[in-house]
PDB file of C-alpha atoms and ligand atoms in Angstrom:
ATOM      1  CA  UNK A   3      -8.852  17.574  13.381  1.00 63.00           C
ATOM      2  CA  UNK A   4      -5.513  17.121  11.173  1.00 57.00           C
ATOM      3  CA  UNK A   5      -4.342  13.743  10.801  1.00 65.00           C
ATOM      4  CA  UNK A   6      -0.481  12.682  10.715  1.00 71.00           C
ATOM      5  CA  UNK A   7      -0.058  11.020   7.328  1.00 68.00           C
ATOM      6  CA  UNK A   8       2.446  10.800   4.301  1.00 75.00           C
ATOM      7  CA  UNK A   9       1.387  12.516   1.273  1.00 72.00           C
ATOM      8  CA  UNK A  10       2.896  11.074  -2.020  1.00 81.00           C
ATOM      9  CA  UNK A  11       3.258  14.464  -3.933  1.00 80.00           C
ATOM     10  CA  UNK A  12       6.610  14.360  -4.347  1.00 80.00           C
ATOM     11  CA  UNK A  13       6.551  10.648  -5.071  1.00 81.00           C
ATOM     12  CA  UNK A  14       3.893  11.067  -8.425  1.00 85.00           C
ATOM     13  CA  UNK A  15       7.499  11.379 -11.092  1.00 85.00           C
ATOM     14  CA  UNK A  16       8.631   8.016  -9.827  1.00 84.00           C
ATOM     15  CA  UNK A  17       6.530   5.839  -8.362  1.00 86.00           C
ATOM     16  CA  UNK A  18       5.577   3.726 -10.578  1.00 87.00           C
ATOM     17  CA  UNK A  19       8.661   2.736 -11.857  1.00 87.00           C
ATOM     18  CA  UNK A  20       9.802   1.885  -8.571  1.00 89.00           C
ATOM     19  CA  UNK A  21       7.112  -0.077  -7.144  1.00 86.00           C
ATOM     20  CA  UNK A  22       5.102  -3.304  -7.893  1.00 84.00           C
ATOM     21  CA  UNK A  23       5.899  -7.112  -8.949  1.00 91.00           C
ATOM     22  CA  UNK A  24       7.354  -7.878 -12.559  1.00 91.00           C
ATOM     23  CA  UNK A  25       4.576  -7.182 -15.183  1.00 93.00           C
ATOM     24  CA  UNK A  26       3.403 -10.905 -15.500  1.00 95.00           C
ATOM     25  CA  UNK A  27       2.960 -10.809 -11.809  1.00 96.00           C
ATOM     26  CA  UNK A  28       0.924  -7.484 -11.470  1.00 96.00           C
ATOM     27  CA  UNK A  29      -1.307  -8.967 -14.304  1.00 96.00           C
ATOM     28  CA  UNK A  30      -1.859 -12.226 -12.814  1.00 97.00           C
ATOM     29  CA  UNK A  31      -2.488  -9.655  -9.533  1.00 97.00           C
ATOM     30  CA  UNK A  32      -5.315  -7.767 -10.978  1.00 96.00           C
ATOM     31  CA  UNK A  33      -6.921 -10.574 -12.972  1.00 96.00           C
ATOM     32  CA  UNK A  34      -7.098 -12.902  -8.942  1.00 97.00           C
ATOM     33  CA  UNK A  35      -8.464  -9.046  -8.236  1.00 97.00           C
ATOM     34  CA  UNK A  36     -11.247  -9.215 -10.593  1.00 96.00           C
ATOM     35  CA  UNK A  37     -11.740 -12.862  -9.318  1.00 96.00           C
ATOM     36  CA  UNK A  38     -12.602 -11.670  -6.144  1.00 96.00           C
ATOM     37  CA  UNK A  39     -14.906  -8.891  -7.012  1.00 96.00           C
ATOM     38  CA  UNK A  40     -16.868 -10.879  -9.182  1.00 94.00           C
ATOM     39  CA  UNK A  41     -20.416 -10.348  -8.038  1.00 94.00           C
ATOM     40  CA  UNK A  42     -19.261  -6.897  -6.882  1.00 97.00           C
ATOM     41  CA  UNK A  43     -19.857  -3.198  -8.987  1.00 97.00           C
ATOM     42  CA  UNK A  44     -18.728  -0.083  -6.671  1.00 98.00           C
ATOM     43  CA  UNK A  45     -14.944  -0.236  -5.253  1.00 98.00           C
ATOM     44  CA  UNK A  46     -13.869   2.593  -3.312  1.00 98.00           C
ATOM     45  CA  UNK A  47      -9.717   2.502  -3.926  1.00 98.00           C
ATOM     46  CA  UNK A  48      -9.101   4.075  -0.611  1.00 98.00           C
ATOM     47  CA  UNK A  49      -5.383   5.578  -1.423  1.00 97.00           C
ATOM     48  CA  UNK A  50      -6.105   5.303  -5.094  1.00 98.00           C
ATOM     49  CA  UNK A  51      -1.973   6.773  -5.624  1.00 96.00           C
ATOM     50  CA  UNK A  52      -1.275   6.408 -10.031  1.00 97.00           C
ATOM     51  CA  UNK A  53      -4.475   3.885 -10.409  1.00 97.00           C
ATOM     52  CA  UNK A  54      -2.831   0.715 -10.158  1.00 96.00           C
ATOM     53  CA  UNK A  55      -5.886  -0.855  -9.212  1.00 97.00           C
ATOM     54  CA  UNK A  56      -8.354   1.889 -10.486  1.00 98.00           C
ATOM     55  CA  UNK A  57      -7.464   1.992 -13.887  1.00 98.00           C
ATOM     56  CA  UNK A  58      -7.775  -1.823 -14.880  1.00 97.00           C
ATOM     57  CA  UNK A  59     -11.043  -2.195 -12.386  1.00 97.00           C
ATOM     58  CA  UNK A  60     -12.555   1.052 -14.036  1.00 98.00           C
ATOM     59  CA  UNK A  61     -11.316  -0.708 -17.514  1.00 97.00           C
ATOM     60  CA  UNK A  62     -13.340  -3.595 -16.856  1.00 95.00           C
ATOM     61  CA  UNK A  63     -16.528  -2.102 -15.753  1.00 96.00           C
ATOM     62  CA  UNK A  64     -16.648  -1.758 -12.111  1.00 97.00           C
ATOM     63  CA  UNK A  65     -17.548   1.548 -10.524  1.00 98.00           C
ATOM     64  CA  UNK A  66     -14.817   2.575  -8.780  1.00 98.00           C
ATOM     65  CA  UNK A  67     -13.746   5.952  -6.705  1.00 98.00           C
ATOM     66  CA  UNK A  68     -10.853   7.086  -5.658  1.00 98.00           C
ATOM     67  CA  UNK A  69      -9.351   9.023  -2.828  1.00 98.00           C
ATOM     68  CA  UNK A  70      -5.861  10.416  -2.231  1.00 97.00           C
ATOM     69  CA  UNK A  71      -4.120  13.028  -0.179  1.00 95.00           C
ATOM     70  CA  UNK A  72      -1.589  13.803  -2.787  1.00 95.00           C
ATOM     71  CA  UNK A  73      -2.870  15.728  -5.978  1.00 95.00           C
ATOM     72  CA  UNK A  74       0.063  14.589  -8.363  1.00 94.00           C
ATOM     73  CA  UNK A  75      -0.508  10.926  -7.578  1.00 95.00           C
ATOM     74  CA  UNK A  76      -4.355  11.871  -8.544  1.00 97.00           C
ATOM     75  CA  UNK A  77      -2.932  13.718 -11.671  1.00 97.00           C
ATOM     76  CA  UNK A  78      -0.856  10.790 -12.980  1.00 97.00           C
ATOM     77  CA  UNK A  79      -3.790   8.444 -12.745  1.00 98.00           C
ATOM     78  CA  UNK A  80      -5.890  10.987 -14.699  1.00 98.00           C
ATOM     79  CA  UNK A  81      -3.560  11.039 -17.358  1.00 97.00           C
ATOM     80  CA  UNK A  82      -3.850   7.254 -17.418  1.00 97.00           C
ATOM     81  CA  UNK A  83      -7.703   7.918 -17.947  1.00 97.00           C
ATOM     82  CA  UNK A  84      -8.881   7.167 -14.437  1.00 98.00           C
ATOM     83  CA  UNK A  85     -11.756   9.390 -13.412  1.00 97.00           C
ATOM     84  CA  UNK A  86     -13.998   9.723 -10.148  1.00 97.00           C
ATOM     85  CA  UNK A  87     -11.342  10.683  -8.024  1.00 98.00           C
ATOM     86  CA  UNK A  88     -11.261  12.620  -4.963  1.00 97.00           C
ATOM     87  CA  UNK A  89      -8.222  14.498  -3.083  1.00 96.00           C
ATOM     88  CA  UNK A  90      -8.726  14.174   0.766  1.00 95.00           C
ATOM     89  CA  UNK A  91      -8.346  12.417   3.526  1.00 95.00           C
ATOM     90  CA  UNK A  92      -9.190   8.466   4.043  1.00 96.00           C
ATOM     91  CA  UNK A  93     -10.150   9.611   7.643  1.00 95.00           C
ATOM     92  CA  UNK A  94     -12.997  11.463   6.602  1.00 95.00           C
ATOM     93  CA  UNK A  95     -14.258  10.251   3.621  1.00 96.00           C
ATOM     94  CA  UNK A  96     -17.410  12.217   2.257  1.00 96.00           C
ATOM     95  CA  UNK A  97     -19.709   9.049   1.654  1.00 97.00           C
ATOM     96  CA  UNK A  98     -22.389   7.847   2.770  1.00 96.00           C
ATOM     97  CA  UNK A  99     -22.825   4.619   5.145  1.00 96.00           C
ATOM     98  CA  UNK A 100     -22.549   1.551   2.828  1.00 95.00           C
ATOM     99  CA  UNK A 101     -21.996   3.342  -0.326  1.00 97.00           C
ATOM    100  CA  UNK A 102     -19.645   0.372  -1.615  1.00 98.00           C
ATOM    101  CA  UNK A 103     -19.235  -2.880  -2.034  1.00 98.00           C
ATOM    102  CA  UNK A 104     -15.683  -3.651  -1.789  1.00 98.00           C
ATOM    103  CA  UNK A 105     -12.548  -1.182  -0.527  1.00 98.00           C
ATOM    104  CA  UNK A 106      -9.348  -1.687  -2.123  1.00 98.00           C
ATOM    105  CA  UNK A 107      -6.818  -0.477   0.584  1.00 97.00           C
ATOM    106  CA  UNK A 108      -3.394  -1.070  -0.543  1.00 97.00           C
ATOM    107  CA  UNK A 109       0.217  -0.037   1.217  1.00 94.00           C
ATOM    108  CA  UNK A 110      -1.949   3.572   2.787  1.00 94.00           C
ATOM    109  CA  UNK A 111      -2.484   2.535   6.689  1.00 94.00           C
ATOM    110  CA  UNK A 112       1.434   2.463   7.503  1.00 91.00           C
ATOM    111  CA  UNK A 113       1.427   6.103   5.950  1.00 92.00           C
ATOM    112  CA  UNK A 114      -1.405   7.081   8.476  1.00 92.00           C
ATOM    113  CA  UNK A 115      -0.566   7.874  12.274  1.00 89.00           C
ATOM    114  CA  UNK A 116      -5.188   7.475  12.960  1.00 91.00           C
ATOM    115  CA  UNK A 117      -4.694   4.265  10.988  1.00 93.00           C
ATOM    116  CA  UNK A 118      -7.620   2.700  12.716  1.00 93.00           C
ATOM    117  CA  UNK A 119      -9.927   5.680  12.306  1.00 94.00           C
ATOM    118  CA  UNK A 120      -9.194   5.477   8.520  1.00 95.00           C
ATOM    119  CA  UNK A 121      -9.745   1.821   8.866  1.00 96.00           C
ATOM    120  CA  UNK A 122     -13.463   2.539  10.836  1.00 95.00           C
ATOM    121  CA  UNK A 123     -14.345   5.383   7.864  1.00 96.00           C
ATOM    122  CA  UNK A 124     -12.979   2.639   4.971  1.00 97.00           C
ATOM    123  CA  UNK A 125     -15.672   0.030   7.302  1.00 96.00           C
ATOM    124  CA  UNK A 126     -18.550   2.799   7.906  1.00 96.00           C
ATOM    125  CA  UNK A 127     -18.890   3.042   3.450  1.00 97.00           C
ATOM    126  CA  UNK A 128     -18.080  -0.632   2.570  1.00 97.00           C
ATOM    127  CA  UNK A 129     -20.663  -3.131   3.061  1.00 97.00           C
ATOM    128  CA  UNK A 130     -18.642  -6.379   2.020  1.00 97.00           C
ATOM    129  CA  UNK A 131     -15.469  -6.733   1.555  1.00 97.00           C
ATOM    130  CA  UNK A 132     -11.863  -4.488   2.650  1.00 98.00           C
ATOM    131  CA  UNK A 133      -8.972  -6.251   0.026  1.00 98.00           C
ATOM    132  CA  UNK A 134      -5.222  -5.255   0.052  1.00 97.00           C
ATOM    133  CA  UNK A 135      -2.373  -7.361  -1.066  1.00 96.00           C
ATOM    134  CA  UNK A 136       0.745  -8.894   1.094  1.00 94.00           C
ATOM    135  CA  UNK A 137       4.080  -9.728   0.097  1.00 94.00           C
ATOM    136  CA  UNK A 138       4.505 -13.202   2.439  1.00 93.00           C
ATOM    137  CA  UNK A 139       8.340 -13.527   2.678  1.00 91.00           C
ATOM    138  CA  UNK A 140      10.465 -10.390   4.315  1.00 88.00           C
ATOM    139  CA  UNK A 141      12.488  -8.699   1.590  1.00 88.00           C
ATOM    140  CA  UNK A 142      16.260  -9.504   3.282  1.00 91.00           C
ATOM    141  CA  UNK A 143      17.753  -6.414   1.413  1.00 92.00           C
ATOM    142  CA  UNK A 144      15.113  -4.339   3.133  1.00 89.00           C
ATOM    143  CA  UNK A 145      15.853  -5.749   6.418  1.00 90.00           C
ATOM    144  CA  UNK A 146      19.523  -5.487   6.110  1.00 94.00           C
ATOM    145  CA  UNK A 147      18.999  -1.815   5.656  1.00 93.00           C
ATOM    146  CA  UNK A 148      16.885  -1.381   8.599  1.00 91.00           C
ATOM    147  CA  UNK A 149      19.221  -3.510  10.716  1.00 92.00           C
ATOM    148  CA  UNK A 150      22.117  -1.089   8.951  1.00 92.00           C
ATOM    149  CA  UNK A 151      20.194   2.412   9.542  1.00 92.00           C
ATOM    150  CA  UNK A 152      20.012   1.556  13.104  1.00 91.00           C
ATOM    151  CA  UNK A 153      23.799   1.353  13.537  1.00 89.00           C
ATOM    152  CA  UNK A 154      23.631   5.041  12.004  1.00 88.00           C
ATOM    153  CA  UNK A 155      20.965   5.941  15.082  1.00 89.00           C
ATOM    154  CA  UNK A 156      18.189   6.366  11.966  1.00 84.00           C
ATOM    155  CA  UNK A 157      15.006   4.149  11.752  1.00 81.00           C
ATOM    156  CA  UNK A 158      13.026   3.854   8.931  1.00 78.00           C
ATOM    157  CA  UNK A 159       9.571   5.835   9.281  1.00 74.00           C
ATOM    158  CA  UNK A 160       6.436   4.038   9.869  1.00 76.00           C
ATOM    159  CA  UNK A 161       3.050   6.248  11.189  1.00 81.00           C
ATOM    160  CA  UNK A 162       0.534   3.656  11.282  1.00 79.00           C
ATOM    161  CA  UNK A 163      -0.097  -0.245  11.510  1.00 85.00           C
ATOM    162  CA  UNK A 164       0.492  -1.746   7.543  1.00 85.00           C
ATOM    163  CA  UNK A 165      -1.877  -3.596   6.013  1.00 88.00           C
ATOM    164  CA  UNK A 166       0.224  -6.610   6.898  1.00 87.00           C
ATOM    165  CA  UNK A 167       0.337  -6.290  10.663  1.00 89.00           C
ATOM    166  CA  UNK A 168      -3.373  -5.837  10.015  1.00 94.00           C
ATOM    167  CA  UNK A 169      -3.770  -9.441   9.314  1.00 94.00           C
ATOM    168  CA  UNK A 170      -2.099 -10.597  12.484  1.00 92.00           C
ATOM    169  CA  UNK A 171      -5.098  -8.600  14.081  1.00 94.00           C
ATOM    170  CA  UNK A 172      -7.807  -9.576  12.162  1.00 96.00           C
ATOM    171  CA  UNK A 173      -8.162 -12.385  10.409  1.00 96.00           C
ATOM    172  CA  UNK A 174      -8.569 -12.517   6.700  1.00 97.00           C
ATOM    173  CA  UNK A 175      -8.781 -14.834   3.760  1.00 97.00           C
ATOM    174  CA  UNK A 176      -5.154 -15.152   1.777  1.00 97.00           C
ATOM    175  CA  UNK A 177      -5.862 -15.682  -1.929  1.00 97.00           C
ATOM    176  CA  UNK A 178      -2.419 -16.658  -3.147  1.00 97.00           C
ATOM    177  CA  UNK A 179      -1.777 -14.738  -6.999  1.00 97.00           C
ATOM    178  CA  UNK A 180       2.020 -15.945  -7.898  1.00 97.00           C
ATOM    179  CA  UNK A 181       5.598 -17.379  -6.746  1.00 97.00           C
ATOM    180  CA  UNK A 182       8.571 -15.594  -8.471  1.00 96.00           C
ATOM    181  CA  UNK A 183      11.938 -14.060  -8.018  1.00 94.00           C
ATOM    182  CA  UNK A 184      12.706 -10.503  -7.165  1.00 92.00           C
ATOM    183  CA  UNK A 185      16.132  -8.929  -7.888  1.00 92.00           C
ATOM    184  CA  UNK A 186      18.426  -7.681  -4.904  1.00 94.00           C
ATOM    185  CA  UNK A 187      19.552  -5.080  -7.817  1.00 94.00           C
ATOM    186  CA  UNK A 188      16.344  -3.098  -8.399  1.00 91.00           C
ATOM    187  CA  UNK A 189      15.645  -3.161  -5.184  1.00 92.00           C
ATOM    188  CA  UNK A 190      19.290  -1.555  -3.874  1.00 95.00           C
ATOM    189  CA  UNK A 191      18.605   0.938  -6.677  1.00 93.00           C
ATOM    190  CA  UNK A 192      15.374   2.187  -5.509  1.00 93.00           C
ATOM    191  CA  UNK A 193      17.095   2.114  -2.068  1.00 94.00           C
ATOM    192  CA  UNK A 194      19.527   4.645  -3.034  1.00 93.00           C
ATOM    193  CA  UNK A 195      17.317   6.733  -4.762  1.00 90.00           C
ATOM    194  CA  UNK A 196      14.698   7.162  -1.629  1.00 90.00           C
ATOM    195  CA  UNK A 197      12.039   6.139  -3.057  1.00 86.00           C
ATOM    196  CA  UNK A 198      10.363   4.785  -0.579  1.00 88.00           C
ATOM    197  CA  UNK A 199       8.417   6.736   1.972  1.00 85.00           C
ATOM    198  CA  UNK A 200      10.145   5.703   4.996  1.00 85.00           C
ATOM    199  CA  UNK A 201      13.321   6.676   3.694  1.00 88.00           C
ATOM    200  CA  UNK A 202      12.359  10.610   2.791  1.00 86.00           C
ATOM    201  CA  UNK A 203      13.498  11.559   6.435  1.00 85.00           C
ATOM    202  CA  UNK A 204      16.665  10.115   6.390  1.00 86.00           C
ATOM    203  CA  UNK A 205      19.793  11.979   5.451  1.00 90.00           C
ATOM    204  CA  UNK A 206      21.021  11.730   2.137  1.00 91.00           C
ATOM    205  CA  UNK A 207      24.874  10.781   3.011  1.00 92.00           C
ATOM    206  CA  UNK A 208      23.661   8.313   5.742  1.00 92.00           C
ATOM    207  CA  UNK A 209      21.264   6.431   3.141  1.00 92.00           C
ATOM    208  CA  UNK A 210      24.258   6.521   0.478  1.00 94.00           C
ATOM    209  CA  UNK A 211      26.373   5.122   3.205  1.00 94.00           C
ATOM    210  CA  UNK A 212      23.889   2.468   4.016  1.00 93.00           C
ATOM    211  CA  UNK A 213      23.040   1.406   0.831  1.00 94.00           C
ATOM    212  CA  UNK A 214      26.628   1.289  -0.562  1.00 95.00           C
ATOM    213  CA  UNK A 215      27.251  -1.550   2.256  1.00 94.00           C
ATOM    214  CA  UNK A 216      24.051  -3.066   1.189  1.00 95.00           C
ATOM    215  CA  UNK A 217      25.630  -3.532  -2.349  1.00 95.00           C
ATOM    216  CA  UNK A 218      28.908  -5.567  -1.397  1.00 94.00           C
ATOM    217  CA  UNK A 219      26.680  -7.824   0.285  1.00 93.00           C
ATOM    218  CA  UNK A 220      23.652  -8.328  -2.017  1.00 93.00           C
ATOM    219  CA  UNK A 221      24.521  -7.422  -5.348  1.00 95.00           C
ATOM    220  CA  UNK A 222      23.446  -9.565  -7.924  1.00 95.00           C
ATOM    221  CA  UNK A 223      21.487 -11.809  -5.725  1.00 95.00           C
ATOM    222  CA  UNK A 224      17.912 -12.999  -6.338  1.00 95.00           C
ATOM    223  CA  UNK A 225      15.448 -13.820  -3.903  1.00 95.00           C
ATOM    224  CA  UNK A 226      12.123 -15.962  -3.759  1.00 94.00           C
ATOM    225  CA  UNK A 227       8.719 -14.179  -3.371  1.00 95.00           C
ATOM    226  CA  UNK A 228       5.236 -14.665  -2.964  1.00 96.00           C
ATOM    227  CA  UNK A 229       2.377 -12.424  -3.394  1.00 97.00           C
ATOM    228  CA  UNK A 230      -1.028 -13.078  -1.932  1.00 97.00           C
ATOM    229  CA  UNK A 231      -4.421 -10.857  -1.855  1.00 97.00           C
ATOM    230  CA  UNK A 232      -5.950 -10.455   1.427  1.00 97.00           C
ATOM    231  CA  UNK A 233     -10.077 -10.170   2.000  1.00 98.00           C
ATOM    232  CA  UNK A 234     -11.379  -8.916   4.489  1.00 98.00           C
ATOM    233  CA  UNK A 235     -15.080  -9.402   5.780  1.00 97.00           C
ATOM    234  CA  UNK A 236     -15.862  -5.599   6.848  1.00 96.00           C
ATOM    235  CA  UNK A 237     -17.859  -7.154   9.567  1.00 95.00           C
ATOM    236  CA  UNK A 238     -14.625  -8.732  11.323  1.00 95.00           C
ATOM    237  CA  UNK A 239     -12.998  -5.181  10.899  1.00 95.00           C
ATOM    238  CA  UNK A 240     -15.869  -3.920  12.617  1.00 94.00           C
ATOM    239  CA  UNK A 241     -15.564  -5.799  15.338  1.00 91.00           C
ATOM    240  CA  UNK A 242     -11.668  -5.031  15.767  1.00 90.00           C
ATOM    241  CA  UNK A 243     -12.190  -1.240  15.459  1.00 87.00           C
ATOM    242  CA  UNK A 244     -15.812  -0.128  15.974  1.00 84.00           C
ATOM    243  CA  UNK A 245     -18.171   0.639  13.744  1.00 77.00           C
ATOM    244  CA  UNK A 246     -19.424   4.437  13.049  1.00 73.00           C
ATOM    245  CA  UNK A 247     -22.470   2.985  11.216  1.00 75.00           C
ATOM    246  CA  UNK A 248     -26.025   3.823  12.935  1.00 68.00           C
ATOM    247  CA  UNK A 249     -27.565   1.453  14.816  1.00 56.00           C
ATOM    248  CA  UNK A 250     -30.570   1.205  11.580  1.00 50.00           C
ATOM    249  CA  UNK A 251     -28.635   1.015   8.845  1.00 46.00           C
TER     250      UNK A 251
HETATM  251  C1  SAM B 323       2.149   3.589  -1.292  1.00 85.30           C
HETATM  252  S1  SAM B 323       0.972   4.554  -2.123  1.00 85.30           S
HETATM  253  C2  SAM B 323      -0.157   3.290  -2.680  1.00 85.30           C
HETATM  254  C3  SAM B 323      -0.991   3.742  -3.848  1.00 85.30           C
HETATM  255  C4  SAM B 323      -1.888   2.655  -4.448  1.00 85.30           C
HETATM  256  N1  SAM B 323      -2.814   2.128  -3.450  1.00 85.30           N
HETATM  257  C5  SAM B 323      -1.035   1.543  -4.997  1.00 85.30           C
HETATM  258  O1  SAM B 323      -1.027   0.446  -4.441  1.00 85.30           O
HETATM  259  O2  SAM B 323      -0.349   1.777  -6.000  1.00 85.30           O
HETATM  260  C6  SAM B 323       0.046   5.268  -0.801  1.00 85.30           C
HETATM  261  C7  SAM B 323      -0.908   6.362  -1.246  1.00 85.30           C
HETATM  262  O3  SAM B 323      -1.725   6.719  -0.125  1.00 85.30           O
HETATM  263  C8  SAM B 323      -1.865   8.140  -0.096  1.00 85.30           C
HETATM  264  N2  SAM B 323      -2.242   8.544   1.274  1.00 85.30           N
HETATM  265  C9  SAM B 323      -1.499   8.571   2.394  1.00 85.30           C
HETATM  266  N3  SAM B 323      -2.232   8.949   3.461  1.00 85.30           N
HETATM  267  C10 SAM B 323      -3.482   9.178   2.996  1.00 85.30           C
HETATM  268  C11 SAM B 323      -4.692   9.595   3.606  1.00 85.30           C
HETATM  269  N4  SAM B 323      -4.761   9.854   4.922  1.00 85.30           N
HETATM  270  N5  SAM B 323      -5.794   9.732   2.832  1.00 85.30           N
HETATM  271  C12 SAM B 323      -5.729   9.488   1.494  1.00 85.30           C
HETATM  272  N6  SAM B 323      -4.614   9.073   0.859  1.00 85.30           N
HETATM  273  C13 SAM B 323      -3.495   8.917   1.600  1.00 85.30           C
HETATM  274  C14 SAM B 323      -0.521   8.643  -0.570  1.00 85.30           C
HETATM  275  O4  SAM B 323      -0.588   9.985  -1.021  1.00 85.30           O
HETATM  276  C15 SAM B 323      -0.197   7.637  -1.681  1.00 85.30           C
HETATM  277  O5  SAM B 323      -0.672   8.050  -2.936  1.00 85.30           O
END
């Protein structure tokens, strides 16, 4: 079977420039991270992408595996010195039942049509724990430009349920990590450069055209954020989706 899903090949030269909090945030991200795997040692980073996550986990001496459709995103985190990694398919991961502790599972379901299949396989090899992080208030420049596209007849391209519309499903615990201000700027320039997924299928002149009203309306603006980490109990997943794990396990 194929799965629909959005590989980040041609995403590896820029992505991590154009994603994640300010630095003070992303550390203060990763050490609430660590917090919340203490007691833990084998992380499967399910959508590993450059190693955000993998490289300071694997830096601080938990086992962790990745997996990722998209061999460039596997090749920048190698050259970061993340190893164990795996190209294929979240939906069919080639574990074992309960080989993990803890999945870290971060912005991958939206990408994936079968989002709750790659949820059940992510369940069927974690024993604990599924973590992924939410950003609690709506970006308004990133609404804007949906509300915008629309006008254009475009939508911006989702395949599966996020990680945050997971959370309205199944309950999890929200760790917060940090308050702070994001700029309207950065985010209007990463806008017009489509760098984000759900933009690759839109034209290039009705983007430019989108985001260039953006701009008269949000330059230079800052907005309020908040960033939590969200942990779920694999058992409550398991009970939302099915399990795939036998019956003596
Ligand atoms: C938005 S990036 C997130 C990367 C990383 N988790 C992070 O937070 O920096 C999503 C990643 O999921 C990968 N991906 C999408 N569908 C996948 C699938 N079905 N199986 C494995 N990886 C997938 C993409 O190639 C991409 O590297």
């Amino acid at each position: 079977m194929l799965t629909m899903r959005i590989s980040f090949d041609s995403a590896a030269e820029f992505y991590d420039e154009t994603r994640g909090p300010p630095k003070s945030v992303m550390d203060q991200l990763v050490k609430t991270l660590m917090d919340e795997l203490d007691g833990y040692k084998t992380v499967l980073d399910a959508g590993v992408g450059t190693g955000r996550f993998a490289k300071p986990l694997q830096d601080n001496g938990f086992k962790v595996v990745g997996v990722d459709i998209a061999k460039r995103m596997i090749e920048k985190a190698a050259g970061k010195g993340v190893t164990n990694m795996i190209c294929g398919d979240v939906c069919f991961l080639p574990f074992k039942e309960d080989s993990f502790d803890v999945a870290v599972c971060v912005h991958i379901l939206h990408l994936i049509r079968e989002w709750k299949m790659a949820l059940q396989e992510v369940c069927r090899v974690t024993t604990k724990a599924m973590i992924s992080i939410d950003y609690m208030r709506k970006n308004p420049v990133r609404e804007a430009y949906n509300s915008i596209l629309k006008k254009y007849g475009y939508e911006s391209r989702r395949l599966g349920k996020g990680e945050r519309e997971l959370k309205n499903l199944v309950k999890p615990k929200s760790v917060p990590v940090a308050s702070y201000e994001t700029s309207a700027d950065e985010r209007l320039n990463h806008l017009g450069q489509r760098a984000y997924s759900s933009q690759w299928e839109i034209p290039e002149d009705v983007n430019r055209k989108v985001v260039s009203e953006l701009k008269k309306q949000f330059w230079g603006r800052k907005f309020p954020q908040e960033l939590h980490l969200l942990v779920w109990n694999v058992r409550d997943l398991e009970a939302y989706c099915g399990t795939f794990k036998s019956a003596l396990s």
